[in-house]
Amino acid sequence: MNWYAFAIEFCDVQWQRTSGNNRKTVAKVLMATTIALLPTVSNNFKAVDVRTGLREWAFNTRRRQDAPPEGATILAWVGRNSLSMAAWEDPGKVEEILRAVGTKLDGSSVAASSIKRSRRVLNVAMEHAVKQGTLRSNPLPKGRGTTPKTSSVVDKRSLINSRQAAALLACVRTRPRGGRRLHAFFSTMYYAGPRPEEAVAMGVLDVRLPEESAPDQWGELLFHTAHPEVGKQWTDTGEVHEERGLKGRAVGDTRVVPCRPALTKILRDHIEAEGLKPGDRLFQGEQGGMLAGSVIRRGWRSARGAVLTPHEFDSLLGKRVYDLRNTCLTNWLNAGVPPAQVAEWAGNSVAVLLAAYARCISGQLTDLKRRIEAEGDLPAAD
């Protein structure tokens, strides 16, 4: 069996087991590996067309049979020229493949996290080859130093303070197209800390608000579904978004997060202004469908450009929409909310929460010093 035939088989096996985003990752890794296992490069095809054909057609189970004639010609040529699986028994060739997977087209190295994901995909592929009897053992190197170290720690420079948050949200609200909807969306992320794919999946029934005349204006937000945007070519339904359960939770599990009075007012006004009914989606696009990721990112980038200084805009400060969630979780921890409670509201484990946000906690040092001093110093020695 040659590598290309094996990669097609492996892709089809993984397709049924993985989500849309994972399918894209598998296709990208298999594409780079396949190119590294071609002995020659044909002058009849452009390099970019070969990569596109492999990524978008060959390693997409749902679309492979629909490849256009020029794409099918490229894939047939790859199938004839791909090296056999015996190439994996050559340690030098294995190192060459790993370098190719970890290198960008301009010759620079890809991010450490991308190298780690690629190595994970190749490890699964090699184990599948061993299980099928195609290889005798997994040829990928193991042990320390085989993959670069990665960090899940949140960079404190990405967090926004309350003054910056107020200015950014106010700027979003003034957008002529969809500004009020985006304002409610970003406010929910800042005050309640959901992941973006969890926020876009919310319905009106997931917002439990008190009566406007109630003395206590705290409400509740329910999160039970996520709609990550993966691209219609990678989902089983052909839709841009994929419906999934909450990250790291059992199927059908629900997370309850308190809705502070400021957010209660924002969401109440949003539901009334949009004329939303109980069965409607909470955050909608202009045509009533799901709020698109491109609209969200464009709105946030525009606000950063209008509010921040050029130096701040080029920095990590609030660079990603996800930084609103990171800021929210950090604010909870700085306010003294127990980590176990923050982890429950955020949908993380306590270990993951502390590993990611421990360096962002601030404002408690004075109190901690006072507690340490309260223990007293050593008594004078005789």
mmCIF file with all atom_site columns, N, CA and C in Angstrom, residues 197-234:
data_model
loop_
_atom_site.group_PDB
_atom_site.id
_atom_site.type_symbol
_atom_site.label_atom_id
_atom_site.label_alt_id
_atom_site.label_comp_id
_atom_site.label_asym_id
_atom_site.label_entity_id
_atom_site.label_seq_id
_atom_site.pdbx_PDB_ins_code
_atom_site.Cartn_x
_atom_site.Cartn_y
_atom_site.Cartn_z
_atom_site.occupancy
_atom_site.B_iso_or_equiv
_atom_site.pdbx_formal_charge
_atom_site.auth_seq_id
_atom_site.auth_comp_id
_atom_site.auth_asym_id
_atom_site.auth_atom_id
_atom_site.pdbx_PDB_model_num
ATOM 1   N N  . GLU A 1 197 ? -18.691 30.267 20.858 1.00 0.00 ? 197 GLU A N  1
ATOM 2   C CA . GLU A 1 197 ? -19.598 29.291 20.254 1.00 0.00 ? 197 GLU A CA 1
ATOM 3   C C  . GLU A 1 197 ? -20.754 28.927 21.180 1.00 0.00 ? 197 GLU A C  1
ATOM 4   N N  . GLU A 1 198 ? -20.586 29.145 22.484 1.00 0.00 ? 198 GLU A N  1
ATOM 5   C CA . GLU A 1 198 ? -21.684 28.929 23.433 1.00 0.00 ? 198 GLU A CA 1
ATOM 6   C C  . GLU A 1 198 ? -22.647 30.108 23.422 1.00 0.00 ? 198 GLU A C  1
ATOM 7   N N  . ALA A 1 199 ? -22.108 31.317 23.284 1.00 0.00 ? 199 ALA A N  1
ATOM 8   C CA . ALA A 1 199 ? -22.951 32.511 23.289 1.00 0.00 ? 199 ALA A CA 1
ATOM 9   C C  . ALA A 1 199 ? -23.862 32.549 22.052 1.00 0.00 ? 199 ALA A C  1
ATOM 10  N N  . VAL A 1 200 ? -23.316 32.217 20.866 1.00 0.00 ? 200 VAL A N  1
ATOM 11  C CA . VAL A 1 200 ? -24.138 32.283 19.647 1.00 0.00 ? 200 VAL A CA 1
ATOM 12  C C  . VAL A 1 200 ? -25.226 31.212 19.648 1.00 0.00 ? 200 VAL A C  1
ATOM 13  N N  . ALA A 1 201 ? -25.075 30.183 20.477 1.00 0.00 ? 201 ALA A N  1
ATOM 14  C CA . ALA A 1 201 ? -26.056 29.096 20.519 1.00 0.00 ? 201 ALA A CA 1
ATOM 15  C C  . ALA A 1 201 ? -27.211 29.381 21.485 1.00 0.00 ? 201 ALA A C  1
ATOM 16  N N  . MET A 1 202 ? -27.142 30.468 22.234 1.00 0.00 ? 202 MET A N  1
ATOM 17  C CA . MET A 1 202 ? -28.163 30.758 23.240 1.00 0.00 ? 202 MET A CA 1
ATOM 18  C C  . MET A 1 202 ? -29.508 31.108 22.607 1.00 0.00 ? 202 MET A C  1
ATOM 19  N N  . GLY A 1 203 ? -30.556 30.676 23.281 1.00 0.00 ? 203 GLY A N  1
ATOM 20  C CA . GLY A 1 203 ? -31.908 31.054 22.889 1.00 0.00 ? 203 GLY A CA 1
ATOM 21  C C  . GLY A 1 203 ? -32.496 31.991 23.930 1.00 0.00 ? 203 GLY A C  1
ATOM 22  N N  . VAL A 1 204 ? -33.620 32.596 23.603 1.00 0.00 ? 204 VAL A N  1
ATOM 23  C CA . VAL A 1 204 ? -34.270 33.503 24.550 1.00 0.00 ? 204 VAL A CA 1
ATOM 24  C C  . VAL A 1 204 ? -34.664 32.753 25.810 1.00 0.00 ? 204 VAL A C  1
ATOM 25  N N  . LEU A 1 205 ? -35.056 31.499 25.684 1.00 0.00 ? 205 LEU A N  1
ATOM 26  C CA . LEU A 1 205 ? -35.450 30.708 26.851 1.00 0.00 ? 205 LEU A CA 1
ATOM 27  C C  . LEU A 1 205 ? -34.280 30.393 27.767 1.00 0.00 ? 205 LEU A C  1
ATOM 28  N N  . ASP A 1 206 ? -33.053 30.575 27.272 1.00 0.00 ? 206 ASP A N  1
ATOM 29  C CA . ASP A 1 206 ? -31.875 30.323 28.099 1.00 0.00 ? 206 ASP A CA 1
ATOM 30  C C  . ASP A 1 206 ? -31.544 31.510 28.999 1.00 0.00 ? 206 ASP A C  1
ATOM 31  N N  . VAL A 1 207 ? -32.304 32.591 28.868 1.00 0.00 ? 207 VAL A N  1
ATOM 32  C CA . VAL A 1 207 ? -32.098 33.786 29.692 1.00 0.00 ? 207 VAL A CA 1
ATOM 33  C C  . VAL A 1 207 ? -33.249 33.883 30.689 1.00 0.00 ? 207 VAL A C  1
ATOM 34  N N  . ARG A 1 208 ? -32.940 33.731 31.966 1.00 0.00 ? 208 ARG A N  1
ATOM 35  C CA . ARG A 1 208 ? -33.955 33.796 33.014 1.00 0.00 ? 208 ARG A CA 1
ATOM 36  C C  . ARG A 1 208 ? -33.739 35.081 33.812 1.00 0.00 ? 208 ARG A C  1
ATOM 37  N N  . LEU A 1 209 ? -34.582 36.067 33.518 1.00 0.00 ? 209 LEU A N  1
ATOM 38  C CA . LEU A 1 209 ? -34.443 37.386 34.120 1.00 0.00 ? 209 LEU A CA 1
ATOM 39  C C  . LEU A 1 209 ? -35.569 37.631 35.122 1.00 0.00 ? 209 LEU A C  1
ATOM 40  N N  . PRO A 1 210 ? -35.279 38.387 36.169 1.00 0.00 ? 210 PRO A N  1
ATOM 41  C CA . PRO A 1 210 ? -36.328 38.735 37.135 1.00 0.00 ? 210 PRO A CA 1
ATOM 42  C C  . PRO A 1 210 ? -37.274 39.775 36.547 1.00 0.00 ? 210 PRO A C  1
ATOM 43  N N  . GLU A 1 211 ? -38.405 39.988 37.232 1.00 0.00 ? 211 GLU A N  1
ATOM 44  C CA . GLU A 1 211 ? -39.312 41.046 36.811 1.00 0.00 ? 211 GLU A CA 1
ATOM 45  C C  . GLU A 1 211 ? -38.605 42.394 36.933 1.00 0.00 ? 211 GLU A C  1
ATOM 46  N N  . GLU A 1 212 ? -38.969 43.313 36.069 1.00 0.00 ? 212 GLU A N  1
ATOM 47  C CA . GLU A 1 212 ? -38.295 44.608 36.067 1.00 0.00 ? 212 GLU A CA 1
ATOM 48  C C  . GLU A 1 212 ? -38.471 45.353 37.381 1.00 0.00 ? 212 GLU A C  1
ATOM 49  N N  . SER A 1 213 ? -39.564 45.060 38.092 1.00 0.00 ? 213 SER A N  1
ATOM 50  C CA . SER A 1 213 ? -39.836 45.737 39.353 1.00 0.00 ? 213 SER A CA 1
ATOM 51  C C  . SER A 1 213 ? -39.238 45.008 40.565 1.00 0.00 ? 213 SER A C  1
ATOM 52  N N  . ALA A 1 214 ? -38.626 43.847 40.338 1.00 0.00 ? 214 ALA A N  1
ATOM 53  C CA . ALA A 1 214 ? -38.086 43.074 41.454 1.00 0.00 ? 214 ALA A CA 1
ATOM 54  C C  . ALA A 1 214 ? -36.904 43.804 42.082 1.00 0.00 ? 214 ALA A C  1
ATOM 55  N N  . PRO A 1 215 ? -36.787 43.768 43.421 1.00 0.00 ? 215 PRO A N  1
ATOM 56  C CA . PRO A 1 215 ? -35.657 44.440 44.068 1.00 0.00 ? 215 PRO A CA 1
ATOM 57  C C  . PRO A 1 215 ? -34.313 43.786 43.751 1.00 0.00 ? 215 PRO A C  1
ATOM 58  N N  . ASP A 1 216 ? -34.319 42.483 43.518 1.00 0.00 ? 216 ASP A N  1
ATOM 59  C CA . ASP A 1 216 ? -33.099 41.757 43.171 1.00 0.00 ? 216 ASP A CA 1
ATOM 60  C C  . ASP A 1 216 ? -33.073 41.538 41.666 1.00 0.00 ? 216 ASP A C  1
ATOM 61  N N  . GLN A 1 217 ? -32.121 42.162 40.996 1.00 0.00 ? 217 GLN A N  1
ATOM 62  C CA . GLN A 1 217 ? -32.060 42.093 39.541 1.00 0.00 ? 217 GLN A CA 1
ATOM 63  C C  . GLN A 1 217 ? -31.039 41.076 39.027 1.00 0.00 ? 217 GLN A C  1
ATOM 64  N N  . TRP A 1 218 ? -30.596 40.185 39.870 1.00 0.00 ? 218 TRP A N  1
ATOM 65  C CA . TRP A 1 218 ? -29.727 39.101 39.406 1.00 0.00 ? 218 TRP A CA 1
ATOM 66  C C  . TRP A 1 218 ? -30.574 38.061 38.679 1.00 0.00 ? 218 TRP A C  1
ATOM 67  N N  . GLY A 1 219 ? -30.065 37.599 37.536 1.00 0.00 ? 219 GLY A N  1
ATOM 68  C CA . GLY A 1 219 ? -30.750 36.564 36.783 1.00 0.00 ? 219 GLY A CA 1
ATOM 69  C C  . GLY A 1 219 ? -29.856 35.337 36.598 1.00 0.00 ? 219 GLY A C  1
ATOM 70  N N  . GLU A 1 220 ? -30.236 34.474 35.665 1.00 0.00 ? 220 GLU A N  1
ATOM 71  C CA . GLU A 1 220 ? -29.461 33.266 35.364 1.00 0.00 ? 220 GLU A CA 1
ATOM 72  C C  . GLU A 1 220 ? -29.373 33.065 33.856 1.00 0.00 ? 220 GLU A C  1
ATOM 73  N N  . LEU A 1 221 ? -28.223 32.572 33.415 1.00 0.00 ? 221 LEU A N  1
ATOM 74  C CA . LEU A 1 221 ? -28.024 32.212 32.019 1.00 0.00 ? 221 LEU A CA 1
ATOM 75  C C  . LEU A 1 221 ? -27.741 30.720 31.945 1.00 0.00 ? 221 LEU A C  1
ATOM 76  N N  . LEU A 1 222 ? -28.380 30.040 31.017 1.00 0.00 ? 222 LEU A N  1
ATOM 77  C CA . LEU A 1 222 ? -28.209 28.595 30.853 1.00 0.00 ? 222 LEU A CA 1
ATOM 78  C C  . LEU A 1 222 ? -27.424 28.323 29.572 1.00 0.00 ? 222 LEU A C  1
ATOM 79  N N  . PHE A 1 223 ? -26.369 27.547 29.694 1.00 0.00 ? 223 PHE A N  1
ATOM 80  C CA . PHE A 1 223 ? -25.573 27.144 28.534 1.00 0.00 ? 223 PHE A CA 1
ATOM 81  C C  . PHE A 1 223 ? -25.621 25.621 28.428 1.00 0.00 ? 223 PHE A C  1
ATOM 82  N N  . HIS A 1 224 ? -26.039 25.141 27.270 1.00 0.00 ? 224 HIS A N  1
ATOM 83  C CA . HIS A 1 224 ? -26.168 23.686 27.091 1.00 0.00 ? 224 HIS A CA 1
ATOM 84  C C  . HIS A 1 224 ? -25.741 23.229 25.701 1.00 0.00 ? 224 HIS A C  1
ATOM 85  N N  . THR A 1 225 ? -25.485 24.164 24.801 1.00 0.00 ? 225 THR A N  1
ATOM 86  C CA . THR A 1 225 ? -25.148 23.832 23.411 1.00 0.00 ? 225 THR A CA 1
ATOM 87  C C  . THR A 1 225 ? -24.059 24.769 22.929 1.00 0.00 ? 225 THR A C  1
ATOM 88  N N  . ALA A 1 226 ? -23.244 24.280 22.001 1.00 0.00 ? 226 ALA A N  1
ATOM 89  C CA . ALA A 1 226 ? -22.223 25.100 21.351 1.00 0.00 ? 226 ALA A CA 1
ATOM 90  C C  . ALA A 1 226 ? -22.374 24.955 19.845 1.00 0.00 ? 226 ALA A C  1
ATOM 91  N N  . HIS A 1 227 ? -22.182 26.068 19.129 1.00 0.00 ? 227 HIS A N  1
ATOM 92  C CA . HIS A 1 227 ? -22.266 26.062 17.674 1.00 0.00 ? 227 HIS A CA 1
ATOM 93  C C  . HIS A 1 227 ? -20.969 26.626 17.090 1.00 0.00 ? 227 HIS A C  1
ATOM 94  N N  . PRO A 1 228 ? -19.873 25.854 17.137 1.00 0.00 ? 228 PRO A N  1
ATOM 95  C CA . PRO A 1 228 ? -18.617 26.345 16.547 1.00 0.00 ? 228 PRO A CA 1
ATOM 96  C C  . PRO A 1 228 ? -18.751 26.507 15.044 1.00 0.00 ? 228 PRO A C  1
ATOM 97  N N  . GLU A 1 229 ? -18.068 27.520 14.512 1.00 0.00 ? 229 GLU A N  1
ATOM 98  C CA . GLU A 1 229 ? -18.082 27.781 13.071 1.00 0.00 ? 229 GLU A CA 1
ATOM 99  C C  . GLU A 1 229 ? -16.906 27.055 12.438 1.00 0.00 ? 229 GLU A C  1
ATOM 100 N N  . VAL A 1 230 ? -17.205 26.049 11.608 1.00 0.00 ? 230 VAL A N  1
ATOM 101 C CA . VAL A 1 230 ? -16.137 25.216 11.052 1.00 0.00 ? 230 VAL A CA 1
ATOM 102 C C  . VAL A 1 230 ? -16.085 25.246 9.525  1.00 0.00 ? 230 VAL A C  1
ATOM 103 N N  . GLY A 1 231 ? -17.117 25.753 8.869  1.00 0.00 ? 231 GLY A N  1
ATOM 104 C CA . GLY A 1 231 ? -17.142 25.741 7.404  1.00 0.00 ? 231 GLY A CA 1
ATOM 105 C C  . GLY A 1 231 ? -18.055 24.639 6.902  1.00 0.00 ? 231 GLY A C  1
ATOM 106 N N  . LYS A 1 232 ? -18.906 24.960 5.938  1.00 0.00 ? 232 LYS A N  1
ATOM 107 C CA . LYS A 1 232 ? -19.922 24.005 5.500  1.00 0.00 ? 232 LYS A CA 1
ATOM 108 C C  . LYS A 1 232 ? -19.344 22.760 4.851  1.00 0.00 ? 232 LYS A C  1
ATOM 109 N N  . GLN A 1 233 ? -18.097 22.835 4.334  1.00 0.00 ? 233 GLN A N  1
ATOM 110 C CA . GLN A 1 233 ? -17.523 21.658 3.683  1.00 0.00 ? 233 GLN A CA 1
ATOM 111 C C  . GLN A 1 233 ? -17.044 20.612 4.684  1.00 0.00 ? 233 GLN A C  1
ATOM 112 N N  . TRP A 1 234 ? -17.036 20.960 5.987  1.00 0.00 ? 234 TRP A N  1
ATOM 113 C CA . TRP A 1 234 ? -16.520 20.026 6.985  1.00 0.00 ? 234 TRP A CA 1
ATOM 114 C C  . TRP A 1 234 ? -17.593 19.482 7.913  1.00 0.00 ? 234 TRP A C  1
#
